Amino acid sequence: MSAIITLSVLGILVLYLGIFNFKKVLLPVILLGLTVAFVLLATNTGNVLAADMHMLVFDAPARAFGCLLILITAGVFCLTPGNMEYATKFRQDVFGLMIFSLIGGIMMISYGNLITLFLGIETLSIPLYVMVGSKRSDLKSNEAAMKYFLLGAFATGFLLLGIALIYGATGSFDFRVIAEQCLTLQGNVSSWFEIGVLLLLIGLSFKVSAAPFHFWAPDVYDGAPTIVTTYMSTVVKIAGFGALVRFTRGGFPDMHVFGQFTFILAILTMTIGNFVATQQKSIKRMLAYSSIAHAGYMLIAIHCSTNASLVNIFIYAFAYSLASLVMFGVFMAIADKYELADIDSFNGLSKKNPLVAICAAIALLSMAGIPITAGFFGKYYIFASAIDSNYFLIVIIAMLNSLVSLYYYLKLIIAMFFKEGSNDVSEKIPALHYFVIFGCTALNILIGLYPNNLMMLF
Amino acid sequence: MFDFLEKSSNIPIEYYMWLSGILFSIGVMGVLMRRNVIIMLMSIELMLNAVNLLFIAFATFLNDPKGQVFVFFIMLVAAAEVTVGLAILTLIYRNTKSVDIDFLKKLKG
C-alpha cells in the first residue's frame, strides 16, 4: 500500500516540478521515487487497512510482480533522454502519466476484489490513451490513440458485463467469497457465472493483446511514440498477465471449464503473432507481432493452470521485458529517426557499434529462447510444466512456433552482423541508454545462468 | 409511489437482464457499425450504462448495497474515459477537419 501512496505522491510531484520549471531534476527525482517505492514494496510484509477489506493483497507473487513492474518502468525512464524531443514542453505530463499508469499496473497484480481489478485496469489504461496520443501534431500518433481508446473502452464494457454477471451469481466482488460460493454450490453455480467469467477473460485478453483480440496492437505500437511503445509492450503486458494469472489461480475450483477458451486463445495468439511477424518490414511492427506471440507462450501457462504457473509467467515476463527493453533501446538509438524504420536500418551495426550489436543479438536470442539467456528458461519452465500436466499438443505447437520466430529474429541479427551499412557517422547515444542496454543484457545472462534464484521470490 | 415500488419488486430479475442485455447489444452494434466517432462514444456510454442497470438490478435482487457502490465507480471511470476520448477527438479534428473514423487509415502493414 505504501508503495502505491509513494508513487501517487511522486506523480503529483513530477507534475508540479514541471510547472515550476525544474525540468533538470525530473529524471533523478523519478528514479529516486521509484527506488523508494521498490524498497517499500519489496519489504512490505503486513497490511493495515487493505488486508482487512481484502481489496489489495500484497502476497509474495504480488510483491514479485510489482517489483518487476517498477524495475522495468525505471528502465523505460532511463531510455527517455534523447527520445522525448517531440514533447519538450510537455515532458513532465507524459512522465507523470506514466507513473500514474504504473500505479494501475500495481493494483492489477495485487487485487483481491473485482472492484480493485476494474479500477486498476482503468488507472492503467486511461493515462495510456493520452500517452499514445502525446505526439500531438503527428496524425499517426492521433490515430493510434483513437484506436486504442475506442477498443480499450469497448473491452472495458465486456469486462464490466462479466463482473456484473459474476456479482449477480455470487453476490460479492470479493475473491475469497466468490471462491467459497463456488465450493459450496459445487457445480450448481448459475450459468451467469460462467458467462461472466468468460466475458471477464475476454476483457483481459484485449488488454494483453491475445488473438483474436489483437487487432489494435500492431497499429497502436506502430503509431505511438517509441518510448510509449516500450512501456506498453513491457509494463502493460506484465500487468495484464499478472491480473490474468491471479484470476485463474484465484481459487475458482471449476476453472477447467474455460480450458477450451484459453487453449484456442493460446494457439491462435502464438501462431498469428509469429507468422505475421515474419511478413513485416517495419521493425516496430515486427516487435509488436513478436510481443503478441510472446503473449501466446504465456497463455500456455494460463491454460495449464498449475501451482507453478505464477512463477513460470513471472520468469517469462521478466526475460521477455528485459529483452524488449534492450531491443527498443537499440531501436530508439539507431532507427527511430527514419520515417519507415525497416530492417535495413540495422545494417552494419556491428561495425559501427559492436558492443550494442552484441547486446541486441543476445536480446533477440533470448526472445527466441536460445540457451544461456533468460528467455530459454522462461520457455523451458512453461513447456516443462505443461508436459507435466499432459498438455502435449499445445507444447508441440509452441515448439514449432519458436522455430518460426527464429526466422525473423535471425533476419535482424544477419542485418546487424553481415550486411554493409551506410557510412554515416553513428549518433551519440546517451549514457543512460548504454546503462539500460548493458544492465538488461547482464541481468538477462545472469538469470540464464542462475534461474533458480528467481524461484526463491515466491 | 410506494405502491409502484412494491409492484416493481415483483418484476423478475430476468426481465432486467434482458433489458440490459438488449441495451448492451445496441451499444456493441453502434460501436461496430457507425463511423462517426462521437456516435461511437455514445454507444460505448450505452454499453456502460446497460451494465450499470444490471448492477442496480442485481443489487436490489440480492438486497446488497455493494452493487450500487460499484455503479459510482463505473460512472466515475466513464466520465474520465469520455474526457480523454473527446480530447483525442479534438486533436484529430484539428489535423483532419473531420470526425469520421475512415480518415484514420495511415497505420497499415
Coordinates of C-alpha atoms in Angstrom, one line a residue:
Chain A
M1 CA 0.0 0.0 0.0
S2 CA 2.8 2.4 1.0
A3 CA 4.3 1.8 -2.4
I4 CA 1.1 3.0 -4.2
I5 CA 0.9 6.1 -2.0
T6 CA 4.6 6.9 -2.7
L7 CA 4.0 6.6 -6.4
S8 CA 0.9 8.8 -6.3
V9 CA 2.8 11.5 -4.4
L10 CA 5.7 11.1 -6.9
G11 CA 3.3 11.5 -9.8
I12 CA 1.9 14.7 -8.5
L13 CA 5.3 16.0 -7.5
V14 CA 6.5 15.4 -11.1
L15 CA 3.7 17.5 -12.5
Y16 CA 4.5 20.3 -10.1
L17 CA 8.2 20.1 -10.9
G18 CA 7.2 20.7 -14.5
I19 CA 5.1 23.7 -13.7
F20 CA 7.8 25.3 -11.7
N21 CA 10.4 24.6 -14.3
F22 CA 12.7 22.2 -12.6
K23 CA 13.0 20.0 -15.6
K24 CA 16.6 19.2 -15.0
V25 CA 15.8 17.3 -11.8
L26 CA 12.8 15.5 -13.2
L27 CA 14.6 12.3 -14.0
P28 CA 16.7 12.0 -10.8
V29 CA 13.5 12.6 -8.7
I30 CA 11.6 10.0 -10.6
L31 CA 14.3 7.4 -10.3
L32 CA 14.7 8.1 -6.6
G33 CA 10.9 7.9 -6.1
L34 CA 10.8 4.6 -8.0
T35 CA 13.6 3.2 -5.8
V36 CA 11.8 4.2 -2.7
A37 CA 8.6 2.5 -4.0
F38 CA 10.6 -0.6 -4.9
V39 CA 12.1 -0.9 -1.5
L40 CA 8.7 -0.3 0.2
L41 CA 7.0 -2.9 -1.9
A42 CA 9.8 -5.5 -1.6
T43 CA 9.9 -5.2 2.2
N44 CA 6.1 -5.0 2.6
T45 CA 5.0 -7.7 4.9
G46 CA 1.9 -6.8 6.9
N47 CA -1.0 -4.8 5.6
V48 CA -3.1 -2.4 7.8
L49 CA -6.3 -1.4 6.0
A50 CA -6.2 -3.2 2.7
A51 CA -5.8 -6.7 4.1
D52 CA -9.0 -6.4 6.3
M53 CA -11.0 -5.3 3.3
H54 CA -9.2 -7.8 1.1
M55 CA -9.1 -5.1 -1.5
L56 CA -5.3 -5.2 -2.3
V57 CA -3.3 -8.3 -1.2
F58 CA 0.4 -7.9 -1.3
D59 CA 1.3 -11.6 -1.1
A60 CA 4.6 -12.9 -2.4
P61 CA 3.6 -13.2 -6.1
A62 CA 2.1 -9.7 -6.0
R63 CA 5.3 -8.3 -4.5
A64 CA 7.5 -10.0 -7.1
F65 CA 5.3 -8.8 -10.0
G66 CA 5.1 -5.3 -8.5
C67 CA 8.9 -5.0 -8.1
L68 CA 9.3 -6.2 -11.6
L69 CA 6.9 -3.6 -12.9
I70 CA 8.7 -0.8 -11.0
L71 CA 12.1 -2.1 -12.2
I72 CA 11.0 -2.1 -15.8
T73 CA 9.4 1.3 -15.5
A74 CA 12.7 2.7 -14.2
G75 CA 14.4 1.1 -17.2
V76 CA 11.9 2.9 -19.5
F77 CA 12.5 6.2 -17.8
C78 CA 16.3 5.7 -18.3
L79 CA 15.6 5.4 -22.0
T80 CA 13.8 8.8 -22.2
P81 CA 16.8 11.1 -22.6
G82 CA 17.2 11.8 -26.3
N83 CA 13.8 10.3 -27.2
M84 CA 11.3 12.9 -25.9
E85 CA 12.1 15.7 -28.3
Y86 CA 8.6 15.6 -29.5
A87 CA 7.4 16.6 -26.1
T88 CA 10.0 19.2 -25.0
K89 CA 7.3 21.3 -23.4
F90 CA 5.1 18.6 -22.0
R91 CA 7.7 16.2 -20.9
Q92 CA 6.6 16.2 -17.2
D93 CA 3.0 15.4 -18.2
V94 CA 4.0 12.3 -20.0
F95 CA 6.3 11.3 -17.1
G96 CA 3.5 11.9 -14.6
L97 CA 1.0 9.9 -16.6
M98 CA 3.5 7.0 -16.9
I99 CA 3.8 7.0 -13.1
F100 CA 0.0 7.0 -12.6
S101 CA -0.3 4.3 -15.1
L102 CA 2.2 2.2 -13.2
I103 CA 0.0 2.6 -10.1
G104 CA -2.8 1.0 -12.1
G105 CA -0.4 -1.8 -13.0
I106 CA 0.4 -2.5 -9.4
M107 CA -3.3 -2.5 -8.5
M108 CA -3.8 -5.1 -11.3
I109 CA -1.3 -7.5 -9.9
S110 CA -2.3 -7.2 -6.3
Y111 CA -6.1 -7.1 -6.4
G112 CA -8.2 -9.2 -4.1
N113 CA -11.5 -7.8 -5.2
L114 CA -13.1 -7.3 -8.6
I115 CA -13.5 -3.5 -7.8
T116 CA -9.8 -3.1 -7.5
L117 CA -9.2 -5.1 -10.6
F118 CA -11.5 -2.9 -12.6
L119 CA -10.1 0.3 -11.1
G120 CA -6.5 -0.9 -11.7
I121 CA -7.2 -1.7 -15.3
E122 CA -8.7 1.7 -15.9
T123 CA -6.0 3.5 -14.0
L124 CA -3.5 1.7 -16.2
S125 CA -5.4 2.4 -19.4
I126 CA -6.7 6.0 -19.2
P127 CA -3.2 7.6 -18.9
L128 CA -2.0 5.3 -21.7
Y129 CA -4.6 6.7 -24.1
V130 CA -3.2 10.1 -23.5
M131 CA 0.4 8.9 -23.7
V132 CA -0.1 7.1 -27.0
G133 CA -1.5 10.4 -28.5
S134 CA 1.2 12.6 -26.9
K135 CA 2.9 13.3 -30.3
R136 CA 0.2 15.8 -30.9
S137 CA 0.8 17.1 -34.4
D138 CA 1.5 13.6 -35.8
L139 CA -1.6 12.1 -37.4
K140 CA -0.3 8.6 -36.9
S141 CA 0.0 9.1 -33.1
N142 CA -3.5 10.6 -33.1
E143 CA -4.9 7.6 -35.0
A144 CA -3.2 5.2 -32.7
A145 CA -4.6 6.9 -29.6
M146 CA -8.1 6.9 -31.1
K147 CA -7.9 3.2 -32.0
Y148 CA -6.5 2.3 -28.6
F149 CA -9.1 4.4 -26.8
L150 CA -12.1 3.0 -28.7
L151 CA -11.1 -0.6 -28.4
G152 CA -10.0 -0.2 -24.8
A153 CA -13.3 1.3 -23.8
F154 CA -15.1 -1.3 -25.8
A155 CA -13.2 -4.0 -24.0
T156 CA -14.0 -2.3 -20.7
G157 CA -17.7 -2.8 -21.5
F158 CA -17.3 -6.5 -21.8
L159 CA -15.2 -6.7 -18.7
L160 CA -17.8 -4.8 -16.7
L161 CA -20.6 -7.0 -18.0
G162 CA -18.6 -10.0 -16.9
I163 CA -18.1 -8.5 -13.4
A164 CA -21.8 -7.8 -13.2
L165 CA -22.8 -11.3 -14.0
I166 CA -20.3 -12.8 -11.6
Y167 CA -21.7 -10.4 -9.0
G168 CA -25.2 -11.5 -9.8
A169 CA -24.4 -15.2 -9.5
T170 CA -22.4 -15.0 -6.3
G171 CA -23.5 -11.8 -4.6
S172 CA -20.0 -10.5 -3.9
F173 CA -16.9 -8.8 -5.5
D174 CA -14.5 -10.4 -3.1
F175 CA -12.4 -13.2 -4.5
R176 CA -12.5 -15.2 -1.3
V177 CA -16.2 -15.1 -1.1
I178 CA -16.6 -15.9 -4.8
A179 CA -14.3 -18.9 -4.4
E180 CA -16.2 -20.1 -1.3
Q181 CA -19.5 -19.8 -3.1
C182 CA -18.2 -21.9 -6.0
L183 CA -17.1 -24.6 -3.5
T184 CA -20.4 -24.7 -1.6
L185 CA -22.6 -24.7 -4.7
Q186 CA -20.4 -27.4 -6.3
G187 CA -21.3 -27.2 -9.9
N188 CA -24.7 -25.7 -9.3
V189 CA -23.4 -22.2 -9.9
S190 CA -25.8 -20.4 -12.3
S191 CA -24.8 -20.2 -15.9
W192 CA -24.5 -16.4 -15.4
F193 CA -21.3 -17.1 -13.5
E194 CA -19.7 -19.0 -16.4
I195 CA -20.7 -16.4 -18.9
G196 CA -19.4 -13.7 -16.6
V197 CA -16.0 -15.3 -16.2
L198 CA -15.8 -15.8 -19.9
L199 CA -16.6 -12.1 -20.6
L200 CA -14.1 -11.0 -18.0
L201 CA -11.4 -13.2 -19.6
I202 CA -12.3 -11.6 -23.0
G203 CA -11.9 -8.2 -21.5
L204 CA -8.5 -9.1 -20.1
S205 CA -7.4 -10.7 -23.3
F206 CA -8.0 -7.4 -25.1
K207 CA -5.5 -5.8 -22.6
V208 CA -2.8 -8.4 -23.2
S209 CA -3.5 -8.3 -26.9
A210 CA -4.2 -12.0 -27.3
A211 CA -5.5 -13.1 -30.7
P212 CA -8.3 -12.8 -31.9
F213 CA -8.5 -9.6 -29.8
H214 CA -5.1 -8.3 -31.0
F215 CA -6.0 -6.1 -34.0
W216 CA -5.3 -2.9 -32.2
A217 CA -1.9 -3.9 -31.0
P218 CA 0.3 -3.5 -34.2
D219 CA -1.3 -0.2 -35.2
V220 CA -1.1 1.2 -31.7
Y221 CA 2.5 0.0 -31.2
D222 CA 3.4 1.5 -34.6
G223 CA 1.8 4.8 -34.2
A224 CA 2.7 5.6 -30.6
P225 CA 5.9 7.4 -29.7
T226 CA 8.5 4.6 -29.3
I227 CA 9.1 5.3 -25.7
V228 CA 5.4 4.7 -25.0
T229 CA 5.5 1.6 -27.2
T230 CA 8.4 0.3 -25.0
Y231 CA 6.2 0.9 -21.9
M232 CA 3.2 -0.8 -23.4
S233 CA 5.0 -3.9 -24.6
T234 CA 6.6 -4.4 -21.3
V235 CA 4.8 -3.0 -18.3
V236 CA 1.2 -3.3 -19.6
K237 CA 1.8 -6.8 -20.7
I238 CA 3.3 -7.9 -17.4
A239 CA 0.4 -6.2 -15.5
G240 CA -2.2 -7.9 -17.8
F241 CA -0.7 -11.3 -17.3
G242 CA -0.3 -10.7 -13.6
A243 CA -4.0 -10.0 -13.5
L244 CA -4.9 -13.0 -15.7
V245 CA -2.9 -15.5 -13.7
R246 CA -4.2 -14.1 -10.4
F247 CA -7.7 -14.5 -11.7
T248 CA -7.2 -18.1 -13.0
R249 CA -5.4 -19.1 -9.8
G250 CA -7.8 -17.2 -7.7
G251 CA -9.3 -20.3 -6.1
F252 CA -12.1 -21.0 -8.5
P253 CA -12.4 -24.7 -8.5
D254 CA -14.1 -25.1 -11.9
M255 CA -11.6 -23.1 -14.0
H256 CA -11.1 -26.1 -16.3
V257 CA -14.4 -25.3 -17.8
F258 CA -12.7 -22.5 -19.6
G259 CA -9.8 -24.6 -20.8
Q260 CA -11.2 -24.7 -24.3
F261 CA -11.2 -20.9 -24.4
T262 CA -7.6 -20.4 -23.2
F263 CA -6.5 -23.3 -25.4
I264 CA -7.8 -21.7 -28.6
L265 CA -6.6 -18.3 -27.4
A266 CA -3.0 -19.5 -26.8
I267 CA -2.7 -21.4 -30.1
L268 CA -4.2 -18.5 -32.2
T269 CA -2.1 -15.9 -30.4
M270 CA 1.2 -17.8 -30.9
T271 CA 0.6 -18.7 -34.5
I272 CA -0.8 -15.4 -35.7
G273 CA 1.8 -13.4 -33.9
N274 CA 4.7 -15.4 -35.2
F275 CA 3.6 -15.9 -38.8
V276 CA 2.5 -12.3 -39.4
A277 CA 5.8 -11.1 -37.8
T278 CA 7.7 -12.9 -40.5
Q279 CA 6.0 -10.7 -43.1
Q280 CA 6.7 -7.4 -41.5
K281 CA 9.2 -4.8 -42.9
S282 CA 8.9 -2.2 -40.2
I283 CA 10.9 -3.2 -37.1
K284 CA 8.4 -1.6 -34.8
R285 CA 5.5 -3.7 -36.3
M286 CA 7.7 -6.8 -36.2
L287 CA 8.3 -6.3 -32.5
A288 CA 4.6 -5.7 -32.0
Y289 CA 3.7 -9.0 -33.6
S290 CA 6.5 -10.7 -31.7
S291 CA 5.1 -9.3 -28.5
I292 CA 1.7 -10.9 -29.4
A293 CA 3.5 -14.2 -30.0
H294 CA 5.1 -13.9 -26.5
A295 CA 1.6 -13.4 -25.0
G296 CA 0.7 -16.7 -26.7
Y297 CA 3.5 -18.5 -24.9
M298 CA 2.5 -17.0 -21.6
L299 CA -1.1 -18.1 -22.2
I300 CA 0.1 -21.7 -22.2
A301 CA 0.9 -21.3 -18.6
I302 CA -2.5 -19.8 -18.0
H303 CA -4.1 -22.6 -19.9
C304 CA -2.5 -25.4 -17.9
S305 CA -3.2 -23.7 -14.7
T306 CA -0.9 -25.3 -12.1
N307 CA 0.7 -24.1 -8.9
A308 CA 3.8 -23.3 -10.9
S309 CA 2.0 -21.0 -13.4
L310 CA 2.6 -17.9 -11.3
V311 CA 6.4 -18.4 -11.1
N312 CA 6.6 -19.6 -14.7
I313 CA 4.8 -16.5 -16.0
F314 CA 6.9 -14.3 -13.8
I315 CA 10.2 -15.7 -15.2
Y316 CA 8.9 -15.5 -18.7
A317 CA 7.7 -11.9 -18.3
F318 CA 11.0 -10.9 -16.7
A319 CA 13.0 -12.4 -19.5
Y320 CA 10.8 -11.0 -22.2
S321 CA 10.7 -7.5 -20.8
L322 CA 14.5 -7.4 -20.3
A323 CA 15.0 -8.4 -23.9
S324 CA 12.3 -5.9 -25.1
L325 CA 13.9 -3.1 -23.2
V326 CA 17.2 -3.8 -24.9
M327 CA 15.6 -4.1 -28.4
F328 CA 13.6 -0.9 -28.1
G329 CA 16.6 0.9 -26.6
V330 CA 18.8 -0.1 -29.6
F331 CA 15.9 0.7 -31.9
M332 CA 15.5 4.2 -30.5
A333 CA 19.2 4.9 -30.6
I334 CA 19.6 3.8 -34.2
A335 CA 16.5 3.5 -36.3
D336 CA 13.8 5.8 -34.8
K337 CA 14.9 8.8 -36.8
Y338 CA 13.8 7.2 -40.1
E339 CA 10.2 7.6 -41.4
L340 CA 9.9 3.9 -42.1
A341 CA 12.3 2.1 -39.9
D342 CA 12.7 -1.2 -41.7
I343 CA 15.2 -4.0 -41.1
D344 CA 17.8 -2.3 -43.3
S345 CA 18.2 0.4 -40.8
F346 CA 20.0 -2.1 -38.6
N347 CA 22.5 -2.9 -41.4
G348 CA 26.2 -2.9 -40.4
L349 CA 25.6 -2.1 -36.7
S350 CA 28.3 -4.4 -35.7
K351 CA 30.9 -2.3 -37.4
K352 CA 29.6 1.0 -36.1
N353 CA 28.9 -0.1 -32.5
P354 CA 29.9 -3.7 -31.8
L355 CA 29.0 -3.8 -28.1
V356 CA 25.5 -2.6 -28.8
A357 CA 25.1 -5.0 -31.7
I358 CA 26.2 -7.9 -29.4
C359 CA 23.7 -6.8 -26.7
A360 CA 20.9 -6.6 -29.3
A361 CA 21.8 -10.1 -30.6
I362 CA 21.7 -11.5 -27.1
A363 CA 18.3 -9.9 -26.6
L364 CA 17.0 -11.4 -29.8
L365 CA 18.3 -14.8 -29.0
S366 CA 16.7 -14.5 -25.6
M367 CA 13.4 -13.8 -27.3
A368 CA 13.8 -16.8 -29.5
G369 CA 14.7 -18.9 -26.5
I370 CA 18.3 -19.9 -27.1
P371 CA 20.2 -21.3 -24.0
I372 CA 22.2 -19.3 -21.5
T373 CA 19.7 -16.5 -21.9
A374 CA 16.8 -15.9 -19.5
G375 CA 14.4 -16.4 -22.4
F376 CA 15.4 -20.1 -22.7
F377 CA 14.4 -20.8 -19.1
G378 CA 11.3 -18.8 -19.4
K379 CA 10.1 -21.1 -22.3
Y380 CA 11.6 -24.2 -20.7
Y381 CA 9.7 -23.8 -17.4
I382 CA 6.4 -23.1 -19.2
F383 CA 6.8 -26.1 -21.6
A384 CA 8.0 -28.4 -18.9
S385 CA 5.1 -27.8 -16.5
A386 CA 2.7 -28.1 -19.5
I387 CA 4.2 -31.5 -20.3
D388 CA 4.0 -32.5 -16.6
S389 CA 0.2 -31.9 -16.7
N390 CA -0.1 -33.8 -20.0
Y391 CA -0.7 -31.0 -22.4
F392 CA 1.4 -32.3 -25.3
L393 CA -0.4 -30.8 -28.3
I394 CA 0.0 -27.2 -27.2
V395 CA 3.7 -27.7 -26.4
I396 CA 4.3 -29.2 -29.8
I397 CA 2.6 -26.2 -31.5
A398 CA 4.6 -23.9 -29.3
M399 CA 7.9 -25.6 -30.2
L400 CA 7.1 -25.2 -34.0
N401 CA 6.2 -21.6 -33.3
S402 CA 9.5 -20.9 -31.7
L403 CA 11.2 -22.3 -34.8
V404 CA 9.3 -19.8 -36.9
S405 CA 10.2 -17.0 -34.6
L406 CA 13.9 -17.8 -35.0
Y407 CA 13.5 -16.8 -38.7
Y408 CA 12.6 -13.2 -38.1
Y409 CA 14.9 -12.8 -35.1
L410 CA 17.8 -14.1 -37.1
K411 CA 16.9 -11.8 -40.0
L412 CA 17.7 -8.9 -37.7
I413 CA 20.9 -10.5 -36.5
I414 CA 22.1 -11.1 -40.0
A415 CA 21.4 -7.5 -40.9
M416 CA 23.4 -6.3 -38.0
F417 CA 26.5 -8.5 -38.5
F418 CA 26.7 -9.5 -42.1
K419 CA 25.3 -6.6 -44.1
E420 CA 27.1 -3.5 -45.1
G421 CA 25.5 -0.4 -43.7
S422 CA 25.7 3.2 -44.8
N423 CA 28.7 5.1 -43.8
D424 CA 27.1 8.0 -42.0
V425 CA 28.6 8.7 -38.6
S426 CA 26.8 6.9 -35.8
E427 CA 25.0 9.2 -33.5
K428 CA 25.9 9.8 -29.9
I429 CA 23.9 7.5 -27.6
P430 CA 23.2 9.0 -24.2
A431 CA 25.0 7.4 -21.3
L432 CA 21.8 6.2 -19.6
H433 CA 20.9 4.4 -22.8
Y434 CA 24.1 2.4 -22.5
F435 CA 23.3 1.8 -18.9
V436 CA 19.9 0.3 -19.7
I437 CA 21.2 -1.8 -22.7
F438 CA 24.2 -3.2 -20.8
G439 CA 22.4 -3.6 -17.5
C440 CA 19.5 -5.5 -19.0
T441 CA 21.8 -7.7 -21.0
A442 CA 23.9 -8.5 -17.9
L443 CA 20.7 -9.3 -15.9
N444 CA 19.4 -11.4 -18.8
I445 CA 22.5 -13.6 -18.8
L446 CA 22.6 -13.7 -15.1
I447 CA 19.1 -15.1 -14.9
G448 CA 20.0 -17.5 -17.7
L449 CA 22.9 -18.8 -15.6
Y450 CA 21.2 -19.0 -12.2
P451 CA 17.4 -19.3 -13.0
N452 CA 16.7 -20.9 -9.6
N453 CA 17.3 -17.7 -7.7
L454 CA 14.1 -16.2 -9.1
M455 CA 12.1 -19.1 -7.8
M456 CA 13.0 -18.1 -4.2
L457 CA 10.9 -14.9 -4.6
F458 CA 7.8 -17.0 -4.4
Chain B
M1 CA -45.2 5.9 -5.2
F2 CA -44.7 3.1 -2.6
D3 CA -47.2 1.1 -4.4
F4 CA -45.2 1.4 -7.5
L5 CA -42.0 0.3 -5.7
E6 CA -43.8 -2.7 -4.3
K7 CA -45.1 -3.7 -7.7
S8 CA -41.8 -3.2 -9.4
S9 CA -40.0 -5.5 -7.0
N10 CA -42.3 -8.2 -8.3
I11 CA -40.7 -8.0 -11.7
P12 CA -38.4 -11.0 -12.1
I13 CA -34.7 -10.4 -12.4
E14 CA -34.6 -11.9 -15.8
Y15 CA -36.6 -9.0 -17.3
Y16 CA -33.9 -6.6 -16.1
M17 CA -31.2 -8.9 -17.5
W18 CA -33.0 -9.0 -20.9
L19 CA -33.4 -5.2 -20.9
S20 CA -29.7 -4.5 -20.1
G21 CA -28.7 -7.3 -22.5
I22 CA -30.6 -5.6 -25.3
L23 CA -29.2 -2.2 -24.4
F24 CA -25.7 -3.6 -24.3
S25 CA -26.1 -5.2 -27.7
I26 CA -27.3 -2.0 -29.2
G27 CA -24.2 -0.3 -27.8
V28 CA -22.0 -3.0 -29.3
M29 CA -23.6 -2.8 -32.7
G30 CA -23.3 1.0 -32.6
V31 CA -19.5 0.8 -31.9
L32 CA -19.1 -1.8 -34.7
M33 CA -21.3 -0.2 -37.4
R34 CA -21.2 3.6 -37.0
R35 CA -18.3 5.5 -38.5
N36 CA -18.8 8.8 -36.6
V37 CA -16.6 8.9 -33.6
I38 CA -19.0 10.8 -31.4
I39 CA -21.7 8.3 -32.0
M40 CA -19.3 5.5 -31.3
L41 CA -18.5 7.3 -28.0
M42 CA -22.2 7.4 -27.2
S43 CA -22.6 3.8 -28.0
I44 CA -19.8 2.9 -25.5
E45 CA -21.6 5.0 -22.9
L46 CA -24.7 3.0 -23.7
M47 CA -22.8 -0.2 -23.1
L48 CA -21.6 1.0 -19.7
N49 CA -25.0 2.2 -18.7
A50 CA -26.5 -1.1 -19.6
V51 CA -24.0 -2.7 -17.2
N52 CA -25.0 0.0 -14.6
L53 CA -28.6 -1.0 -14.9
L54 CA -27.7 -4.7 -14.4
F55 CA -25.7 -3.8 -11.3
I56 CA -28.6 -1.9 -9.8
A57 CA -31.0 -4.7 -10.6
F58 CA -28.7 -7.3 -9.1
A59 CA -28.1 -5.1 -6.0
T60 CA -31.9 -4.9 -5.4
F61 CA -32.3 -8.5 -6.2
L62 CA -29.6 -9.6 -3.8
N63 CA -30.5 -6.9 -1.3
D64 CA -26.9 -5.9 -1.1
P65 CA -25.5 -2.3 -1.5
K66 CA -22.1 -3.2 -2.9
G67 CA -23.5 -3.4 -6.4
Q68 CA -24.8 0.2 -6.2
V69 CA -21.4 1.4 -4.9
F70 CA -19.8 -0.2 -8.0
V71 CA -22.1 1.9 -10.2
F72 CA -20.5 5.0 -8.8
F73 CA -17.1 3.7 -9.8
I74 CA -18.3 2.9 -13.3
M75 CA -19.8 6.4 -13.7
L76 CA -16.5 8.0 -12.5
V77 CA -14.4 5.9 -14.9
A78 CA -16.8 6.5 -17.8
A79 CA -16.6 10.3 -17.2
A80 CA -12.8 10.1 -17.2
E81 CA -12.8 7.9 -20.3
V82 CA -15.1 10.2 -22.2
T83 CA -12.9 13.2 -21.3
V84 CA -9.9 11.6 -22.7
G85 CA -11.7 10.3 -25.7
L86 CA -13.1 13.8 -26.6
A87 CA -9.7 15.3 -26.2
I88 CA -8.2 12.8 -28.6
L89 CA -11.1 13.5 -31.0
T90 CA -10.4 17.3 -30.8
L91 CA -6.7 16.6 -31.7
I92 CA -7.8 14.5 -34.7
Y93 CA -10.4 17.2 -35.8
R94 CA -7.6 19.8 -35.7
N95 CA -5.5 17.7 -38.0
T96 CA -8.1 16.3 -40.4
K97 CA -11.2 18.6 -40.0
S98 CA -13.4 15.5 -39.7
V99 CA -14.8 13.2 -37.0
D100 CA -15.1 10.3 -39.4
I101 CA -13.2 7.2 -38.4
D102 CA -12.5 6.3 -42.0
F103 CA -10.0 9.1 -42.3
L104 CA -7.8 7.1 -39.9
K105 CA -6.1 4.6 -42.0
K106 CA -2.5 5.7 -42.1
L107 CA -1.4 2.8 -40.0
K108 CA -1.2 -0.4 -42.0
G109 CA 1.0 -3.4 -42.7

